[in-house]
Amino acid sequence: NFDTSNFVAQFMHNIRDTSYGSRINEYSPSGQKAPSESPTWSQAYVNGIYAAWHEGGQFSLSEEHYEFMRTHADYWIQEINKEEPWIWEWRGRLGDWASPNGTISPTTMPSEGGTLYDTAAVYRVMAEMAEIAAAMGKEEDAQKYQDAADNIRTAFHNTFYNVEKGYYESGYWNGETNRTQYRQSSNLLALYYG
């Protein structure tokens, strides 16, 4: 039996129930007293609810979780504009966790940093929230999230696309490896998320 609808619903409840205020843990269940700031991982909450709707027809999860998703998305809009507008300031956590030659201590820090990955994750959440809000008839929210997604997309391209090289890159390198600084995932995110 490949019906995972009950599992997905329970997992989304677990994520919500182990979160703090408007902040979502990067995994659940979690013993963390305060969630980290890693959109690359914590986007799973909104992504999971969005996928449950589009892949499993469970729009009721969107309705049930909307207020918490809205609070979370509004928090991310505030956070993504603290430093460089519409670019997430990486806080040293995760990113492309399995990146080649990520530093050994801590193992969660990729050589290329996490700003590009986290910014792409926030973009995806905003685009999904815009679609969910529109489907629920919440036009003002839908416009707010679509505007945020559009602003992030523009800032992402302007910040991370290297015109001379013809590809996306983070612009950050910790220099702890002799391997190439090119990362396929930087370009895959741009293609997949749009």
Coordinates of N, CA and C in Angstrom, one line a residue:
N1 N 0.8 -1.2 0.0 CA 0.0 0.0 0.0 C 0.9 1.2 0.0
F2 N 0.7 2.1 -1.0 CA 1.6 3.3 -1.1 C 0.8 4.5 -0.7
D3 N -0.3 4.4 -0.1 CA -1.1 5.6 0.4 C -0.4 6.1 1.6
T4 N 0.2 7.3 1.5 CA 1.0 7.9 2.6 C 0.2 9.1 3.2
S5 N -1.1 9.3 2.9 CA -1.8 10.4 3.3 C -1.9 10.6 4.8
N6 N -2.1 9.5 5.6 CA -2.1 9.6 7.0 C -0.7 9.9 7.6
F7 N 0.3 9.3 7.0 CA 1.7 9.6 7.4 C 2.0 11.1 7.2
V8 N 1.7 11.6 6.1 CA 2.0 13.0 5.7 C 1.3 13.9 6.7
A9 N 0.0 13.7 6.9 CA -0.8 14.5 7.8 C -0.2 14.5 9.2
Q10 N 0.2 13.3 9.7 CA 0.8 13.2 11.1 C 2.1 13.9 11.1
F11 N 2.9 13.7 10.1 CA 4.3 14.4 10.0 C 4.2 15.9 10.0
M12 N 3.2 16.4 9.3 CA 3.0 17.9 9.3 C 2.6 18.4 10.7
H13 N 1.7 17.6 11.4 CA 1.4 18.0 12.7 C 2.6 17.9 13.6
N14 N 3.4 16.9 13.5 CA 4.6 16.8 14.3 C 5.5 18.0 14.1
I15 N 5.7 18.4 12.9 CA 6.6 19.6 12.6 C 6.0 20.8 13.3
R16 N 4.7 21.1 13.1 CA 4.0 22.2 13.7 C 4.1 22.2 15.2
D17 N 3.9 21.0 15.8 CA 3.9 20.9 17.2 C 5.2 21.0 17.9
T18 N 6.3 20.8 17.1 CA 7.6 21.0 17.7 C 8.3 22.3 17.3
S19 N 7.5 23.2 16.8 CA 8.1 24.5 16.4 C 7.8 25.5 17.5
Y20 N 8.5 26.6 17.4 CA 8.4 27.7 18.4 C 8.0 29.0 17.8
G21 N 6.9 29.5 18.2 CA 6.4 30.7 17.6 C 6.2 30.6 16.2
S22 N 6.9 31.4 15.4 CA 6.8 31.4 13.9 C 8.0 30.6 13.3
R23 N 8.8 30.0 14.1 CA 10.0 29.3 13.6 C 9.8 27.8 13.6
I24 N 10.3 27.2 12.5 CA 10.1 25.8 12.3 C 11.5 25.1 12.5
N25 N 11.5 24.0 13.2 CA 12.7 23.2 13.4 C 13.1 22.6 12.1
E26 N 14.4 22.2 12.0 CA 14.9 21.6 10.7 C 14.6 20.2 10.6
Y27 N 14.2 19.5 11.7 CA 13.7 18.2 11.7 C 12.7 18.0 12.9
S28 N 11.9 16.9 12.7 CA 10.9 16.6 13.7 C 10.7 15.1 13.9
P29 N 10.5 14.6 15.1 CA 10.4 15.3 16.3 C 11.8 15.9 16.7
S30 N 11.8 16.9 17.5 CA 13.1 17.6 17.8 C 13.2 17.9 19.3
G31 N 14.4 17.7 19.8 CA 14.6 18.1 21.2 C 15.2 19.4 21.3
Q32 N 15.3 20.2 20.2 CA 15.9 21.5 20.2 C 15.0 22.4 21.0
K33 N 15.6 23.3 21.8 CA 14.8 24.3 22.6 C 14.4 25.4 21.7
A34 N 15.2 25.7 20.7 CA 14.9 26.8 19.8 C 15.3 26.3 18.4
P35 N 14.4 26.5 17.4 CA 14.7 26.0 16.1 C 15.9 26.8 15.5
S36 N 16.6 26.1 14.6 CA 17.7 26.8 13.9 C 17.1 27.6 12.7
E37 N 17.9 28.4 12.1 CA 17.5 29.2 10.9 C 18.1 28.5 9.7
S38 N 17.5 27.5 9.2 CA 17.9 26.8 8.0 C 16.7 26.5 7.1
P39 N 16.4 27.5 6.3 CA 15.2 27.3 5.4 C 15.4 26.1 4.5
T40 N 16.6 25.8 4.1 CA 16.8 24.7 3.2 C 16.2 23.4 3.8
W41 N 16.2 23.3 5.1 CA 15.6 22.1 5.7 C 14.2 22.4 6.3
S42 N 14.0 23.5 6.9 CA 12.7 23.7 7.5 C 11.6 24.0 6.5
Q43 N 11.9 24.2 5.2 CA 10.9 24.4 4.2 C 10.1 23.2 4.0
A44 N 10.5 22.1 4.6 CA 9.8 20.8 4.4 C 8.3 20.9 4.9
Y45 N 8.1 21.8 5.9 CA 6.7 21.9 6.4 C 5.7 22.4 5.3
V46 N 6.0 23.6 4.8 CA 5.1 24.1 3.7 C 5.2 23.2 2.5
N47 N 6.4 22.8 2.1 CA 6.5 21.9 0.9 C 5.7 20.7 1.1
G48 N 5.7 20.1 2.3 CA 5.0 18.8 2.5 C 3.5 19.0 2.4
I49 N 3.0 20.2 2.9 CA 1.5 20.5 2.8 C 1.2 20.8 1.4
Y50 N 2.0 21.5 0.7 CA 1.8 21.8 -0.7 C 1.7 20.5 -1.6
A51 N 2.7 19.6 -1.3 CA 2.8 18.4 -2.0 C 1.6 17.5 -1.7
A52 N 1.1 17.5 -0.5 CA -0.1 16.7 -0.1 C -1.3 17.1 -0.9
W53 N -1.4 18.4 -1.1 CA -2.5 19.0 -1.9 C -2.3 18.5 -3.4
H54 N -1.2 18.8 -4.0 CA -1.0 18.6 -5.4 C -0.8 17.1 -5.8
E55 N -0.2 16.3 -4.9 CA 0.1 14.9 -5.2 C -0.9 14.0 -4.6
G56 N -1.6 14.4 -3.5 CA -2.5 13.5 -2.9 C -3.9 14.0 -2.7
G57 N -4.2 15.2 -3.2 CA -5.5 15.8 -3.1 C -5.9 16.2 -1.7
Q58 N -5.0 16.4 -0.8 CA -5.3 16.7 0.6 C -5.2 18.2 0.8
F59 N -6.1 19.0 0.2 CA -6.2 20.4 0.4 C -6.6 20.8 1.9
S60 N -7.2 19.8 2.5 CA -7.7 20.1 3.9 C -6.5 20.4 4.8
L61 N -5.3 19.8 4.5 CA -4.1 20.1 5.3 C -3.7 21.6 5.1
S62 N -3.9 22.2 3.9 CA -3.6 23.6 3.7 C -4.5 24.4 4.6
E63 N -5.8 24.1 4.6 CA -6.7 24.8 5.4 C -6.4 24.7 6.9
E64 N -6.1 23.5 7.3 CA -5.9 23.3 8.8 C -4.6 24.0 9.2
H65 N -3.6 24.0 8.4 CA -2.3 24.6 8.8 C -2.1 26.0 8.3
Y66 N -3.0 26.6 7.7 CA -2.8 27.9 7.0 C -2.3 28.9 8.0
E67 N -2.9 29.1 9.1 CA -2.5 30.2 10.0 C -1.1 30.1 10.5
F68 N -0.6 28.9 10.8 CA 0.8 28.7 11.2 C 1.7 28.9 10.0
M69 N 1.3 28.4 8.8 CA 2.1 28.6 7.6 C 2.2 30.1 7.3
R70 N 1.1 30.8 7.5 CA 1.1 32.3 7.2 C 2.1 33.0 8.2
T71 N 2.0 32.7 9.5 CA 2.8 33.3 10.5 C 4.3 33.0 10.1
H72 N 4.6 31.8 9.7 CA 6.0 31.4 9.4 C 6.4 32.1 8.1
A73 N 5.6 32.2 7.1 CA 6.0 32.9 5.9 C 6.2 34.4 6.1
D74 N 5.4 35.0 6.9 CA 5.5 36.4 7.3 C 6.8 36.6 8.0
Y75 N 7.2 35.7 8.9 CA 8.5 35.8 9.6 C 9.6 35.7 8.7
W76 N 9.6 34.8 7.7 CA 10.6 34.7 6.7 C 10.8 36.0 5.8
I77 N 9.6 36.6 5.5 CA 9.7 37.9 4.7 C 10.4 38.9 5.6
Q78 N 10.2 39.0 6.8 CA 10.9 39.9 7.7 C 12.4 39.5 7.8
E79 N 12.7 38.3 7.9 CA 14.1 37.9 8.1 C 14.9 38.0 6.8
I80 N 14.3 37.8 5.7 CA 15.1 37.8 4.4 C 15.4 39.3 4.0
N81 N 14.9 40.2 4.7 CA 15.1 41.6 4.4 C 16.0 42.3 5.5
K82 N 16.7 41.5 6.4 CA 17.5 42.1 7.4 C 18.8 42.7 6.9
E83 N 19.5 42.0 6.0 CA 20.7 42.4 5.5 C 20.6 42.9 4.1
E84 N 21.0 42.0 3.2 CA 20.8 42.3 1.7 C 19.3 42.0 1.4
P85 N 18.6 43.0 0.8 CA 17.1 42.7 0.6 C 16.9 41.5 -0.3
W86 N 16.0 40.6 0.2 CA 15.5 39.4 -0.5 C 16.6 38.3 -0.7
I87 N 17.7 38.4 0.0 CA 18.7 37.4 0.1 C 18.8 36.9 1.5
W88 N 18.7 35.6 1.8 CA 18.7 35.1 3.1 C 20.2 35.1 3.6
E89 N 20.4 35.7 4.8 CA 21.7 35.7 5.4 C 22.0 34.4 6.0
W90 N 22.9 33.7 5.5 CA 23.3 32.3 6.0 C 23.8 32.4 7.4
R91 N 23.3 31.5 8.2 CA 23.6 31.5 9.6 C 24.5 30.3 10.0
G92 N 25.2 29.7 9.0 CA 26.2 28.7 9.3 C 25.6 27.3 9.5
R93 N 24.4 27.0 9.0 CA 23.7 25.7 9.3 C 23.4 25.1 8.0
L94 N 23.7 23.9 7.8 CA 23.3 22.9 6.8 C 23.5 23.4 5.4
G95 N 22.5 24.1 4.7 CA 22.6 24.4 3.3 C 22.6 23.1 2.5
D96 N 23.5 22.9 1.6 CA 23.6 21.7 0.8 C 24.4 20.7 1.7
W97 N 23.7 20.0 2.6 CA 24.4 19.3 3.6 C 25.4 18.3 3.2
A98 N 25.1 17.6 2.0 CA 26.0 16.6 1.5 C 26.9 17.1 0.5
S99 N 27.2 18.4 0.5 CA 28.1 19.0 -0.5 C 29.5 18.4 -0.5
P100 N 30.1 18.2 -1.6 CA 31.4 17.6 -1.6 C 32.4 18.5 -0.8
N101 N 33.2 17.8 0.0 CA 34.2 18.4 0.9 C 33.7 19.5 1.8
G102 N 32.5 19.3 2.3 CA 32.0 20.2 3.3 C 33.0 20.2 4.5
T103 N 33.1 21.2 5.3 CA 34.1 21.1 6.4 C 33.8 20.0 7.4
I104 N 34.8 19.5 8.0 CA 34.7 18.4 8.9 C 34.1 18.8 10.2
S105 N 34.4 20.0 10.7 CA 33.9 20.5 12.0 C 33.3 21.9 11.9
P106 N 32.1 22.1 12.0 CA 31.0 21.0 12.0 C 30.8 20.5 10.6
T107 N 30.3 19.3 10.5 CA 30.1 18.6 9.2 C 28.9 19.2 8.4
T108 N 28.2 20.1 9.1 CA 27.0 20.7 8.4 C 27.3 21.9 7.6
M109 N 28.6 22.3 7.4 CA 28.9 23.5 6.7 C 29.5 23.2 5.4
P110 N 28.8 23.5 4.3 CA 29.3 23.2 2.9 C 30.3 24.3 2.6
S111 N 31.3 23.9 1.8 CA 32.4 24.9 1.4 C 31.8 26.1 0.7
E112 N 30.7 26.0 0.0 CA 30.1 27.1 -0.7 C 29.1 27.9 0.1
G113 N 29.0 27.6 1.4 CA 28.0 28.3 2.3 C 26.6 27.9 2.0
G114 N 25.7 28.6 2.6 CA 24.3 28.2 2.4 C 23.3 29.3 2.0
T115 N 23.9 30.5 1.7 CA 23.0 31.6 1.3 C 22.2 31.3 0.1
L116 N 22.8 30.8 -0.9 CA 22.1 30.5 -2.2 C 21.0 29.5 -1.9
Y117 N 21.3 28.4 -1.2 CA 20.3 27.3 -0.9 C 19.1 27.9 -0.1
D118 N 19.5 28.6 1.0 CA 18.4 29.1 1.9 C 17.5 30.1 1.1
T119 N 18.1 31.0 0.3 CA 17.4 32.0 -0.5 C 16.4 31.2 -1.4
A120 N 16.9 30.2 -2.1 CA 16.0 29.4 -3.0 C 14.9 28.8 -2.2
A121 N 15.2 28.3 -1.0 CA 14.1 27.6 -0.2 C 13.0 28.6 0.2
V122 N 13.4 29.8 0.6 CA 12.4 30.8 0.9 C 11.6 31.2 -0.3
Y123 N 12.3 31.3 -1.4 CA 11.5 31.6 -2.7 C 10.4 30.5 -2.9
R124 N 10.8 29.3 -2.8 CA 9.9 28.2 -3.0 C 8.7 28.2 -2.1
V125 N 9.0 28.5 -0.8 CA 7.9 28.6 0.2 C 6.9 29.8 -0.2
M126 N 7.5 30.9 -0.6 CA 6.7 32.0 -1.0 C 5.8 31.7 -2.2
A127 N 6.4 31.1 -3.2 CA 5.6 30.7 -4.4 C 4.5 29.7 -4.0
E128 N 4.8 28.7 -3.1 CA 3.7 27.8 -2.7 C 2.7 28.5 -1.9
M129 N 3.1 29.3 -1.0 CA 2.1 30.1 -0.2 C 1.2 30.9 -1.0
A130 N 1.7 31.6 -2.1 CA 0.9 32.4 -3.0 C -0.2 31.5 -3.6
E131 N 0.2 30.3 -4.0 CA -0.8 29.4 -4.7 C -1.8 28.9 -3.7
I132 N -1.4 28.6 -2.5 CA -2.3 28.1 -1.4 C -3.3 29.2 -1.1
A133 N -2.7 30.4 -0.8 CA -3.6 31.5 -0.4 C -4.6 31.8 -1.5
A134 N -4.2 31.8 -2.7 CA -5.2 32.1 -3.8 C -6.3 31.0 -3.9
A135 N -5.9 29.7 -3.7 CA -6.9 28.7 -3.7 C -7.9 28.8 -2.6
M136 N -7.4 29.4 -1.5 CA -8.3 29.6 -0.3 C -9.1 30.9 -0.4
G137 N -8.9 31.7 -1.5 CA -9.6 33.0 -1.7 C -9.0 34.1 -0.8
K138 N -7.8 33.9 -0.4 CA -7.1 35.0 0.4 C -6.2 35.8 -0.5
E139 N -6.9 36.6 -1.3 CA -6.2 37.4 -2.4 C -5.1 38.3 -1.9
E140 N -5.3 39.0 -0.7 CA -4.3 39.9 -0.2 C -3.0 39.1 0.2
D141 N -3.2 38.0 0.9 CA -2.1 37.1 1.2 C -1.4 36.6 -0.1
A142 N -2.2 36.1 -1.0 CA -1.7 35.6 -2.2 C -0.8 36.6 -2.9
Q143 N -1.2 37.8 -3.0 CA -0.4 38.9 -3.6 C 0.8 39.2 -2.9
K144 N 0.7 39.2 -1.5 CA 1.9 39.5 -0.7 C 3.0 38.4 -0.9
Y145 N 2.6 37.1 -1.0 CA 3.6 36.1 -1.2 C 4.1 36.0 -2.6
Q146 N 3.2 36.3 -3.6 CA 3.7 36.4 -4.9 C 4.7 37.5 -5.1
D147 N 4.4 38.6 -4.5 CA 5.4 39.8 -4.6 C 6.7 39.4 -4.0
A148 N 6.6 38.7 -2.8 CA 7.9 38.3 -2.2 C 8.6 37.3 -3.1
A149 N 7.9 36.3 -3.6 CA 8.6 35.4 -4.5 C 9.2 36.1 -5.7
D150 N 8.5 37.0 -6.3 CA 9.1 37.8 -7.5 C 10.3 38.5 -7.1
N151 N 10.3 39.2 -5.9 CA 11.5 39.9 -5.4 C 12.6 39.0 -5.1
I152 N 12.4 37.9 -4.6 CA 13.4 36.9 -4.3 C 14.0 36.4 -5.6
R153 N 13.2 36.1 -6.5 CA 13.7 35.5 -7.8 C 14.6 36.5 -8.5
T154 N 14.2 37.8 -8.5 CA 15.1 38.8 -9.1 C 16.4 39.0 -8.3
A155 N 16.3 39.1 -7.0 CA 17.5 39.2 -6.2 C 18.4 38.0 -6.3
F156 N 17.8 36.8 -6.4 CA 18.6 35.5 -6.6 C 19.4 35.6 -7.8
H157 N 18.7 35.9 -8.9 CA 19.4 36.0 -10.2 C 20.5 37.1 -10.2
N158 N 20.2 38.2 -9.7 CA 21.2 39.3 -9.7 C 22.4 39.0 -8.8
T159 N 22.2 38.3 -7.7 CA 23.2 38.0 -6.8 C 24.1 36.8 -7.1
F160 N 23.4 35.8 -7.6 CA 24.1 34.5 -7.8 C 24.5 34.1 -9.2
Y161 N 23.9 34.8 -10.2 CA 24.3 34.4 -11.6 C 25.6 35.1 -12.0
N162 N 26.6 34.3 -12.3 CA 27.9 34.8 -12.8 C 27.8 34.9 -14.3
V163 N 27.7 36.1 -14.8 CA 27.5 36.3 -16.3 C 28.7 35.8 -17.0
E164 N 29.9 36.0 -16.5 CA 31.2 35.6 -17.2 C 31.3 34.1 -17.3
K165 N 30.9 33.4 -16.3 CA 31.0 31.9 -16.2 C 29.8 31.3 -16.8
G166 N 28.6 32.0 -16.8 CA 27.4 31.4 -17.4 C 26.7 30.4 -16.5
Y167 N 26.9 30.6 -15.2 CA 26.2 29.7 -14.3 C 26.0 30.4 -12.9
Y168 N 25.1 29.7 -12.1 CA 24.9 30.2 -10.8 C 26.0 29.7 -9.8
E169 N 26.4 30.6 -8.9 CA 27.3 30.2 -7.8 C 27.1 31.0 -6.6
S170 N 27.5 30.6 -5.5 CA 27.1 31.3 -4.2 C 28.0 32.5 -4.0
G171 N 29.1 32.6 -4.6 CA 30.0 33.8 -4.3 C 30.8 33.7 -3.0
Y172 N 30.6 32.5 -2.4 CA 31.3 32.3 -1.1 C 32.1 31.0 -1.2
W173 N 33.3 31.0 -0.6 CA 34.1 29.8 -0.6 C 35.0 29.8 0.6
N174 N 35.0 28.8 1.4 CA 35.8 28.8 2.6 C 37.2 28.3 2.3
G175 N 37.6 27.9 1.1 CA 38.9 27.5 0.7 C 39.5 26.3 1.4
E176 N 38.7 25.4 1.9 CA 39.2 24.2 2.6 C 39.2 23.0 1.7
T177 N 39.1 23.2 0.4 CA 39.2 22.1 -0.5 C 39.9 22.5 -1.8
N178 N 40.5 21.6 -2.5 CA 41.1 21.9 -3.8 C 40.1 21.6 -4.9
R179 N 39.0 21.0 -4.6 CA 38.0 20.7 -5.6 C 37.4 21.9 -6.3
T180 N 36.8 21.7 -7.4 CA 36.1 22.8 -8.1 C 35.1 23.5 -7.2
Q181 N 35.0 24.8 -7.4 CA 34.0 25.6 -6.7 C 32.6 25.5 -7.4
Y182 N 32.6 24.9 -8.6 CA 31.3 24.8 -9.3 C 30.5 23.7 -8.5
R183 N 29.2 24.1 -8.3 CA 28.3 23.1 -7.7 C 27.0 23.0 -8.6
Q184 N 26.7 21.7 -9.0 CA 25.6 21.5 -9.8 C 24.3 21.9 -9.1
S185 N 24.2 21.7 -7.7 CA 23.0 22.0 -7.0 C 22.7 23.5 -7.1
S186 N 23.7 24.4 -7.2 CA 23.4 25.8 -7.3 C 22.6 26.1 -8.6
N187 N 22.9 25.4 -9.6 CA 22.2 25.6 -10.9 C 20.9 24.8 -11.0
L188 N 20.9 23.6 -10.4 CA 19.6 22.8 -10.3 C 18.5 23.5 -9.6
L189 N 18.9 24.2 -8.5 CA 17.8 25.0 -7.8 C 17.2 26.1 -8.7
A190 N 18.1 26.8 -9.4 CA 17.6 27.8 -10.3 C 16.7 27.3 -11.3
L191 N 17.0 26.1 -11.9 CA 16.2 25.5 -12.9 C 14.9 24.9 -12.3
Y192 N 15.0 24.2 -11.2 CA 13.8 23.5 -10.6 C 12.8 24.5 -10.0
Y193 N 13.3 25.5 -9.3 CA 12.4 26.4 -8.6 C 11.9 27.5 -9.6
G194 N 12.6 27.7 -10.7 CA 12.1 28.7 -11.7 C 12.8 30.0 -11.5

